[in-house]
Tab-separated table of C-alpha atoms in Angstrom:
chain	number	residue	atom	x	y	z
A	1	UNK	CA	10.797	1.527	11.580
A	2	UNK	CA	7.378	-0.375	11.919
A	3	UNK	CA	5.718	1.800	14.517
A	4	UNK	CA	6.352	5.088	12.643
A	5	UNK	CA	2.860	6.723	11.557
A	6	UNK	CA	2.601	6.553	7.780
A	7	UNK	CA	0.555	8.109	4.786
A	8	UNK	CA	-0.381	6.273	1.882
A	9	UNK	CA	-1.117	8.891	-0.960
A	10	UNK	CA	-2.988	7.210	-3.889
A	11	UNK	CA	-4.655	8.632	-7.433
A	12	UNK	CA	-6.339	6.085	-8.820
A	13	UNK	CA	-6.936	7.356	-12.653
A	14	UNK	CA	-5.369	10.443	-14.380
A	15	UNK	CA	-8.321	12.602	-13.246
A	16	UNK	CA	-6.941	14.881	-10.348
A	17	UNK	CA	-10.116	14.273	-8.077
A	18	UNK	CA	-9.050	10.524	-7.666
A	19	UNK	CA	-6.617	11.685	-4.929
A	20	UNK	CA	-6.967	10.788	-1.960
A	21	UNK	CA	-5.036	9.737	1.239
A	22	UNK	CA	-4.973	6.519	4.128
A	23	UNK	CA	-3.780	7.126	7.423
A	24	UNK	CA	-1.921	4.384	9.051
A	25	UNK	CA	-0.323	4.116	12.772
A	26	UNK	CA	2.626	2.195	11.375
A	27	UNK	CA	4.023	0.254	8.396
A	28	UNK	CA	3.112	-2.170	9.139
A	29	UNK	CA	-0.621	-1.214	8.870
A	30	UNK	CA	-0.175	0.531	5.802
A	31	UNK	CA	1.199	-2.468	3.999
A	32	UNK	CA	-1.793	-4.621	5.263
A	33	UNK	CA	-4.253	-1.656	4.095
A	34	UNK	CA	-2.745	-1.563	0.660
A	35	UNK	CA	-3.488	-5.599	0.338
A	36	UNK	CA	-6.687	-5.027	2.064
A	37	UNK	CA	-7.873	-2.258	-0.680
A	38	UNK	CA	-6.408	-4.741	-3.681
A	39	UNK	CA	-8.477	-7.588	-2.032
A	40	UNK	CA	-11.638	-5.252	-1.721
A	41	UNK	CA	-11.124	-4.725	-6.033
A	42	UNK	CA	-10.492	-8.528	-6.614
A	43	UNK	CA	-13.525	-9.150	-4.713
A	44	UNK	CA	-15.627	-5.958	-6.612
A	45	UNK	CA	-14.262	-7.661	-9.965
A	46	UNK	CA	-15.528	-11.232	-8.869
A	47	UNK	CA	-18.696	-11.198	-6.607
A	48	UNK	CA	-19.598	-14.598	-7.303
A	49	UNK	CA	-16.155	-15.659	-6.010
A	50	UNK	CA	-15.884	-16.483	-2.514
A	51	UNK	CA	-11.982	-17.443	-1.764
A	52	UNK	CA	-9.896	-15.092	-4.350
A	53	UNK	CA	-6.513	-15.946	-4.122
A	54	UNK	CA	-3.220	-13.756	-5.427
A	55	UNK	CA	0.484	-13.821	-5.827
A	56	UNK	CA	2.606	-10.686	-5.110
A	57	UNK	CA	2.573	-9.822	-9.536
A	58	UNK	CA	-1.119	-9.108	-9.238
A	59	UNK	CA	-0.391	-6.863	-6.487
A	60	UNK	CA	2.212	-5.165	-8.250
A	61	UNK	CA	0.227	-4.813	-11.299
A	62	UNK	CA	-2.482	-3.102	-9.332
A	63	UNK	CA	0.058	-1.035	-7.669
A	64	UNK	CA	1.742	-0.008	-10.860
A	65	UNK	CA	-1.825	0.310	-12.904
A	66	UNK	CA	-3.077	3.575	-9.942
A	67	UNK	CA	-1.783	6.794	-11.421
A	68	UNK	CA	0.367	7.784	-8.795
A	69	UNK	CA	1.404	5.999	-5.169
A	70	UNK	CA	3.621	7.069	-2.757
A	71	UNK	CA	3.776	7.092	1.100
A	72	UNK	CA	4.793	9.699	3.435
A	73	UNK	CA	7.012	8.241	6.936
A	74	UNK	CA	7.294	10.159	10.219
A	75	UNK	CA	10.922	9.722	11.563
A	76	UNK	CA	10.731	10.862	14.995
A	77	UNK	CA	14.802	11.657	14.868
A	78	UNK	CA	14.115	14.728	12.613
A	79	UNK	CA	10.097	15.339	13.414
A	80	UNK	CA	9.360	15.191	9.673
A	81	UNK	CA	7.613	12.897	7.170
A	82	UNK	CA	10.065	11.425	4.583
A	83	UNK	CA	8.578	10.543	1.390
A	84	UNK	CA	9.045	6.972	-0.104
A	85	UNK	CA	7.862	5.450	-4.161
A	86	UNK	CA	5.908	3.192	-5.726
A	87	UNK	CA	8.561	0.710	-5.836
A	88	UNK	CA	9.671	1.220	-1.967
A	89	UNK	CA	5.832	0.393	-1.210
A	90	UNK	CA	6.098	-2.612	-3.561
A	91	UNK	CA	9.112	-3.703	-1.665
A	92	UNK	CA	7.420	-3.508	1.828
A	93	UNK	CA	4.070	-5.143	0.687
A	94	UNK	CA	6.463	-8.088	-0.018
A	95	UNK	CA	8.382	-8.209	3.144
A	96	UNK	CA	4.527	-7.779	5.041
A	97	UNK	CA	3.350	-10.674	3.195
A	98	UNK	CA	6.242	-12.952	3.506
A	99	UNK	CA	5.996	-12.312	7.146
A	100	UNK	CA	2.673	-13.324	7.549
A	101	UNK	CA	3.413	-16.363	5.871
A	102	UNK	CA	5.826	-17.570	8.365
């Protein structure tokens, strides 16, 4: 299920032109793209801060503060996207980051 092209769909406030869209070649990419955008805020929050350390809660309180997140799978068995939650994304950031830690 890793190498399956995936659509992160994001609106960051309650203001309709917020929406927007990241295109990912897998999963797993998507996952590290989500971090990678939280890490970009944490370090937009706190310039002066050069090593800005986390635990998965902040990431699910940024994940949970954006209006709306979802993601959109392509499963090649039915040639369709399949659309996932916040709280399926939430799972997979965790299983991403707890492989990178092994």
């Amino acid at each position: 299920m890793a190498n399956k092209h995936t659509i992160i769909l994001m609106q960051t406030s309650q203001n309709k032109a917020s929406r927007t869209f990241m295109d990912y070649g897998s999963i797993t990419q998507a996952m590290d793209g989500i971090c990678g955008l939280y890490e970009r805020k944490l370090k937009e929050l706190n310039p002066a801060i050069r090593n800005i350390s986390y635990d998965i809660a902040d990431l699910y309180n940024f994940i949970d503060g954006l209006a709306d997140m979802s993601a959109l799978v392509y499963d090649h068995s039915i040639q369709a996207y399949l659309p996932y939650d916040r709280q399926w994304i939430k799972q997979r950031t965790l299983r991403h980051l707890q492989k990178l830690a092994h």
